[in-house]
JSON list of C-alpha atoms and ligand atoms in Angstrom, two decimals:
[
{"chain": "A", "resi": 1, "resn": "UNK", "atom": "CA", "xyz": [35.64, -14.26, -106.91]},
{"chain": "A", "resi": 2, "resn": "UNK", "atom": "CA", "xyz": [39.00, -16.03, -107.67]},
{"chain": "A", "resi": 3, "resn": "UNK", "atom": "CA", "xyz": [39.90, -17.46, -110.95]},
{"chain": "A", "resi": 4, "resn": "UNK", "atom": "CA", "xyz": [40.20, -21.54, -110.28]},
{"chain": "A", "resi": 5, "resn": "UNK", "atom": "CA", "xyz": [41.79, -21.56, -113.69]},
{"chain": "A", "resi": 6, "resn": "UNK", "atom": "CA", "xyz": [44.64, -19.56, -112.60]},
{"chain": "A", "resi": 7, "resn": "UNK", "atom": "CA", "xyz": [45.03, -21.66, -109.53]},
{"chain": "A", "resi": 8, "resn": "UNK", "atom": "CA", "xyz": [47.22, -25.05, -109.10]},
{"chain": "A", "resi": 9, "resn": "UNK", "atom": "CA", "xyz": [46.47, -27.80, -107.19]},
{"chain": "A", "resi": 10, "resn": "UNK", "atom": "CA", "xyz": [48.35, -28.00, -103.83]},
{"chain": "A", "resi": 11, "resn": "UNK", "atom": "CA", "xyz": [49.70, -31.80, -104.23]},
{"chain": "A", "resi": 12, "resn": "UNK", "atom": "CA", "xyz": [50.11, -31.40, -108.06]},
{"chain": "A", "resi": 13, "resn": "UNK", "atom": "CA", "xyz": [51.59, -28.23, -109.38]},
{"chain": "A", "resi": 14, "resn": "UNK", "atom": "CA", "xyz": [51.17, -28.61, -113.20]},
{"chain": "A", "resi": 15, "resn": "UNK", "atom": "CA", "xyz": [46.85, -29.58, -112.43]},
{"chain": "A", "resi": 16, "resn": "UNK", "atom": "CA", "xyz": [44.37, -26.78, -112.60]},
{"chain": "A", "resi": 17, "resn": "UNK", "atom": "CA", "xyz": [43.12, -26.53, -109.32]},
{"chain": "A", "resi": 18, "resn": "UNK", "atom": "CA", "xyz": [38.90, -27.26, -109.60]},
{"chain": "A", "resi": 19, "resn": "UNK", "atom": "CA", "xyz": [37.95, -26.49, -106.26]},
{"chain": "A", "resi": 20, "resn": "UNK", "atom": "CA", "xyz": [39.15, -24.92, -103.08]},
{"chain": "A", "resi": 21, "resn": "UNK", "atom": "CA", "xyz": [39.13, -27.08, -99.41]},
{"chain": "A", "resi": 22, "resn": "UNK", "atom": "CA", "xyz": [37.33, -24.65, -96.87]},
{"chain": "A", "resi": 23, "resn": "UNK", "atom": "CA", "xyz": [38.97, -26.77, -93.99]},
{"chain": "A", "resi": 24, "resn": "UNK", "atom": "CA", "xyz": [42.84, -26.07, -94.87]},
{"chain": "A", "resi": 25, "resn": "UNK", "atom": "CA", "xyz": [41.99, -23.02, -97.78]},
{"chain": "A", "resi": 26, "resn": "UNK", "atom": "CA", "xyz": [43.97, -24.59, -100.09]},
{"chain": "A", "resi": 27, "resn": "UNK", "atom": "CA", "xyz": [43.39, -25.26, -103.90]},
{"chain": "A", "resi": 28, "resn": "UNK", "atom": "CA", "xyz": [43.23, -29.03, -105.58]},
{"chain": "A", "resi": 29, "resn": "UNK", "atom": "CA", "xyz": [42.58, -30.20, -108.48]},
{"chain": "A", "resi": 30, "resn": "UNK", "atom": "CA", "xyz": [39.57, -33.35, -109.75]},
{"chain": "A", "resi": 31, "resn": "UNK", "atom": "CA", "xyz": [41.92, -36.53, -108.67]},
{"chain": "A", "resi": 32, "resn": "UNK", "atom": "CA", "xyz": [42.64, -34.72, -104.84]},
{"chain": "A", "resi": 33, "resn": "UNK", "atom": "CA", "xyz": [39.45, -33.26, -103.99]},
{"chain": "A", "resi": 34, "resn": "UNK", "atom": "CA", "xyz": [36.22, -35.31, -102.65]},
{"chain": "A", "resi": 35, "resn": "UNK", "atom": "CA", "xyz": [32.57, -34.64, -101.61]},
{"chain": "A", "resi": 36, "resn": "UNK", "atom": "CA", "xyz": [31.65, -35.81, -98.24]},
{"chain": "A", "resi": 37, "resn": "UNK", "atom": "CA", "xyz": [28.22, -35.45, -96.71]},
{"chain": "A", "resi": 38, "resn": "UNK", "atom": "CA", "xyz": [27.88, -32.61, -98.89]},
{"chain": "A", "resi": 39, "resn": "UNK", "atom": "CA", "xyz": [31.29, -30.88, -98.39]},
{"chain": "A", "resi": 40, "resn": "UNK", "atom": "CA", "xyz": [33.88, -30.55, -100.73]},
{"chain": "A", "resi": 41, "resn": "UNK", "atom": "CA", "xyz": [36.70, -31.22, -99.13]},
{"chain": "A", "resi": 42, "resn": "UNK", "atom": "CA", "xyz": [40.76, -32.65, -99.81]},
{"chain": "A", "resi": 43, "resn": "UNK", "atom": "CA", "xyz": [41.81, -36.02, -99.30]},
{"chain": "A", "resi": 44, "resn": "UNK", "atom": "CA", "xyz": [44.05, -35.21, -96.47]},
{"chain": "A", "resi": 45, "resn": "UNK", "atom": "CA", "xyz": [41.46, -32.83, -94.38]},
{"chain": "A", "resi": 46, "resn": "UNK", "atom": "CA", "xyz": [38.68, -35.90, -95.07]},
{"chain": "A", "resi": 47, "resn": "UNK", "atom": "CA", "xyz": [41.00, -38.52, -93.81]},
{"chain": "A", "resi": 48, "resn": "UNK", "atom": "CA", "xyz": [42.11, -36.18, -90.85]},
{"chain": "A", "resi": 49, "resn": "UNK", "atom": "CA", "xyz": [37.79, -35.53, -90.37]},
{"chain": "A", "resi": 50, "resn": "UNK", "atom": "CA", "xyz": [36.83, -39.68, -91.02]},
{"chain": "A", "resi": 51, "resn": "UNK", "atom": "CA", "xyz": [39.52, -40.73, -88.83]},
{"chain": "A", "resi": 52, "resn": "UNK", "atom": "CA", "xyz": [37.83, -39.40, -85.19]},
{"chain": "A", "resi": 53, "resn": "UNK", "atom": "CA", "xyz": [34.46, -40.73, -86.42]},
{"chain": "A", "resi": 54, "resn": "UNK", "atom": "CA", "xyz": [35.57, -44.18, -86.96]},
{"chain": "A", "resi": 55, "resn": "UNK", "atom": "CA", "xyz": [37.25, -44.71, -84.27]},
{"chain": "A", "resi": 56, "resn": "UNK", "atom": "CA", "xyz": [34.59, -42.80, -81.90]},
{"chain": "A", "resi": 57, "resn": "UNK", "atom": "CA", "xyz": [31.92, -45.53, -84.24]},
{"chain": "A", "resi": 58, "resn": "UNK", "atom": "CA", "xyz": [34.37, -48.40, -83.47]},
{"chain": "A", "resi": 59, "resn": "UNK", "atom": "CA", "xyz": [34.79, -47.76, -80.18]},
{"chain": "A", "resi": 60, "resn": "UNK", "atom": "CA", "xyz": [30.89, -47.90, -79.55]},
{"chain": "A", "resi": 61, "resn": "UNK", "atom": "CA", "xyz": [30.58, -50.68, -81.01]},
{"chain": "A", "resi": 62, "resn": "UNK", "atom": "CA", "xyz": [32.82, -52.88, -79.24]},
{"chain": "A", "resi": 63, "resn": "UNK", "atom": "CA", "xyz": [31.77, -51.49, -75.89]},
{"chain": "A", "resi": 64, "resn": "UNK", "atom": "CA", "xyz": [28.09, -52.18, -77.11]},
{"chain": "A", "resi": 65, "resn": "UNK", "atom": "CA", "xyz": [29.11, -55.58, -77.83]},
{"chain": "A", "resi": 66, "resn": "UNK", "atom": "CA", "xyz": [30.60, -55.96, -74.40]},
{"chain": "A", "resi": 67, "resn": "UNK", "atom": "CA", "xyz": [27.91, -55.05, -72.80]},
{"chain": "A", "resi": 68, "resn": "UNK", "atom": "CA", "xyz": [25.65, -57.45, -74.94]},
{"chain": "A", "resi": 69, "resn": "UNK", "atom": "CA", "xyz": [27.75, -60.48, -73.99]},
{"chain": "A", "resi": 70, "resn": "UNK", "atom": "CA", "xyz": [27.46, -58.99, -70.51]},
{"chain": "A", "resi": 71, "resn": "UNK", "atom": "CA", "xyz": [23.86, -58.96, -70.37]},
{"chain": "A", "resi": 72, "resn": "UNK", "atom": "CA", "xyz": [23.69, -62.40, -72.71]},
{"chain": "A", "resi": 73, "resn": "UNK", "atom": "CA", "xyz": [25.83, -64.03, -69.34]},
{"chain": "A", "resi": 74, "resn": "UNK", "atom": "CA", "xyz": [23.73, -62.52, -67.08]},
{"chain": "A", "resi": 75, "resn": "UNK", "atom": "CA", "xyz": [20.26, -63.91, -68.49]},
{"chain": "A", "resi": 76, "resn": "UNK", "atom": "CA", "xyz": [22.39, -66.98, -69.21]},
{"chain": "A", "resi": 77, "resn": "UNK", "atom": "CA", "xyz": [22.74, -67.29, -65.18]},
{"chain": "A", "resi": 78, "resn": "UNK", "atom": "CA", "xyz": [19.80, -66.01, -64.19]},
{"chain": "A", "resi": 79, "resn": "UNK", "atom": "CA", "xyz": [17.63, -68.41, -66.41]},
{"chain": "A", "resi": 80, "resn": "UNK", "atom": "CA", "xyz": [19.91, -71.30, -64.70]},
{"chain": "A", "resi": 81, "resn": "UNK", "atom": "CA", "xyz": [20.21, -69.99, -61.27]},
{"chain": "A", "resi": 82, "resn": "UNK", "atom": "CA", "xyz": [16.35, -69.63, -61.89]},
{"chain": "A", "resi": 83, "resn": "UNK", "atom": "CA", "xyz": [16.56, -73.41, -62.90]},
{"chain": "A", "resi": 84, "resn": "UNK", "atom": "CA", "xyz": [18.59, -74.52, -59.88]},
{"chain": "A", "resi": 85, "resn": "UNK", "atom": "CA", "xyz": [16.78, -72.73, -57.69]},
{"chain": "A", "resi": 86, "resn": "UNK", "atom": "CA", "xyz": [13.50, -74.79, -58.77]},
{"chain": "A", "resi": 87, "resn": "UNK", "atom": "CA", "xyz": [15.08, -77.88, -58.95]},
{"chain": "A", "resi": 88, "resn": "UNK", "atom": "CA", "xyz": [16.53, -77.56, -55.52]},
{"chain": "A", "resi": 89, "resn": "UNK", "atom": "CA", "xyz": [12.95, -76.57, -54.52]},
{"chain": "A", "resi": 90, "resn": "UNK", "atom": "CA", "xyz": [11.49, -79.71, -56.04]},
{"chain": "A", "resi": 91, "resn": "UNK", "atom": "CA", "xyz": [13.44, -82.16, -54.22]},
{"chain": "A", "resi": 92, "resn": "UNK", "atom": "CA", "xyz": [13.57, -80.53, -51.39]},
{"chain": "A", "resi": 93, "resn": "UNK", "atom": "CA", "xyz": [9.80, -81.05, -51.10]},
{"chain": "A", "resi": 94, "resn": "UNK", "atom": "CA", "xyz": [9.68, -84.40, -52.08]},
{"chain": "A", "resi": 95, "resn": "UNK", "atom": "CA", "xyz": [12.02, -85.88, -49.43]},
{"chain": "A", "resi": 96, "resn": "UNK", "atom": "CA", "xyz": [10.82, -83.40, -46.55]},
{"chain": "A", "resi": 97, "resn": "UNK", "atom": "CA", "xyz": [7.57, -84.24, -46.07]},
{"chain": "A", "resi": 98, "resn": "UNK", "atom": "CA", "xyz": [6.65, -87.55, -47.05]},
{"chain": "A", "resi": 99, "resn": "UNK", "atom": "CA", "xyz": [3.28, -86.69, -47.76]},
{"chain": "A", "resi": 100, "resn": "UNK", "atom": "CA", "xyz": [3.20, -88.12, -51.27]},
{"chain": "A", "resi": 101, "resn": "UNK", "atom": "CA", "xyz": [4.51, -92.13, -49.80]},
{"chain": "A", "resi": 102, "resn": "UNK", "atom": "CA", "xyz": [2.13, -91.94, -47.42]},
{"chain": "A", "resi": 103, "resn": "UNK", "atom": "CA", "xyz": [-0.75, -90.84, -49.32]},
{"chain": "A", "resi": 104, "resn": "UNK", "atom": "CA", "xyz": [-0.06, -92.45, -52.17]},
{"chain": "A", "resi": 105, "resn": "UNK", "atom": "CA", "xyz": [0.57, -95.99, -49.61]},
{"chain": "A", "resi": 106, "resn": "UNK", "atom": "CA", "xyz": [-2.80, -94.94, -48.30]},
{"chain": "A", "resi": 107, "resn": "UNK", "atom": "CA", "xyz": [-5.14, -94.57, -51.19]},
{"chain": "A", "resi": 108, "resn": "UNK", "atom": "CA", "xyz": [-4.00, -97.83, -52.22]},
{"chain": "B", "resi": 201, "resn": "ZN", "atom": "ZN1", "xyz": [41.82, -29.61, -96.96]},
{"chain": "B", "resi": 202, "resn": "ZN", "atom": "ZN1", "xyz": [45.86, -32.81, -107.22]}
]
């Protein structure tokens, strides 16, 4: 095994280097190296490895918010086309057959 304390951090020269980033091999000291999910890794390889994520994360989420206002329009027009539908219906009915003058007329 290496010697850390005979190593130098790669963005600061006069730091003892503390741990070693298995992405890019390279040594860093406290300040530039950072534990992610369990990894030790440099600030530049984690930004480089957060980055895709993100963006993958972000992209998900606006397409699953599309499609949410997508199917939010379509229950929007179905519950009204649903509406119309039976309100066309009702009318329809009322002035076709005059079944409910008549009857009404007649029980009177
Ligand atoms: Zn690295
Ligand atoms: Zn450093």
């Amino acid at each position: 095994m290496q010697n850390l304390a005979d190593k130098r951090c790669f963005n600061h020269a006069q730091r003892e280097a503390v741990a070693r980033c298995p992405a890019c091999i390279q040594f860093f000291c406290r300040e530039c190296i950072t534990e992610h999910d369990d990894r030790v890794l440099c600030a530049a390889c984690l930004r480089k490895l957060a980055r895709v994520p993100l963006l993958r994360r972000r992209g998900f989420a606006r397409a699953f918010r599309g499609a949410q206002v997508m199917l939010g329009l379509l229950v929007a027009w179905l519950f009204f086309y649903l509406i119309g539908s039976a309100l066309l219906s009702i009318p329809a009915s009322f002035h076709e057959g005059e079944l409910w003058q008549r009857g009404w007329l007649d029980k009177r």
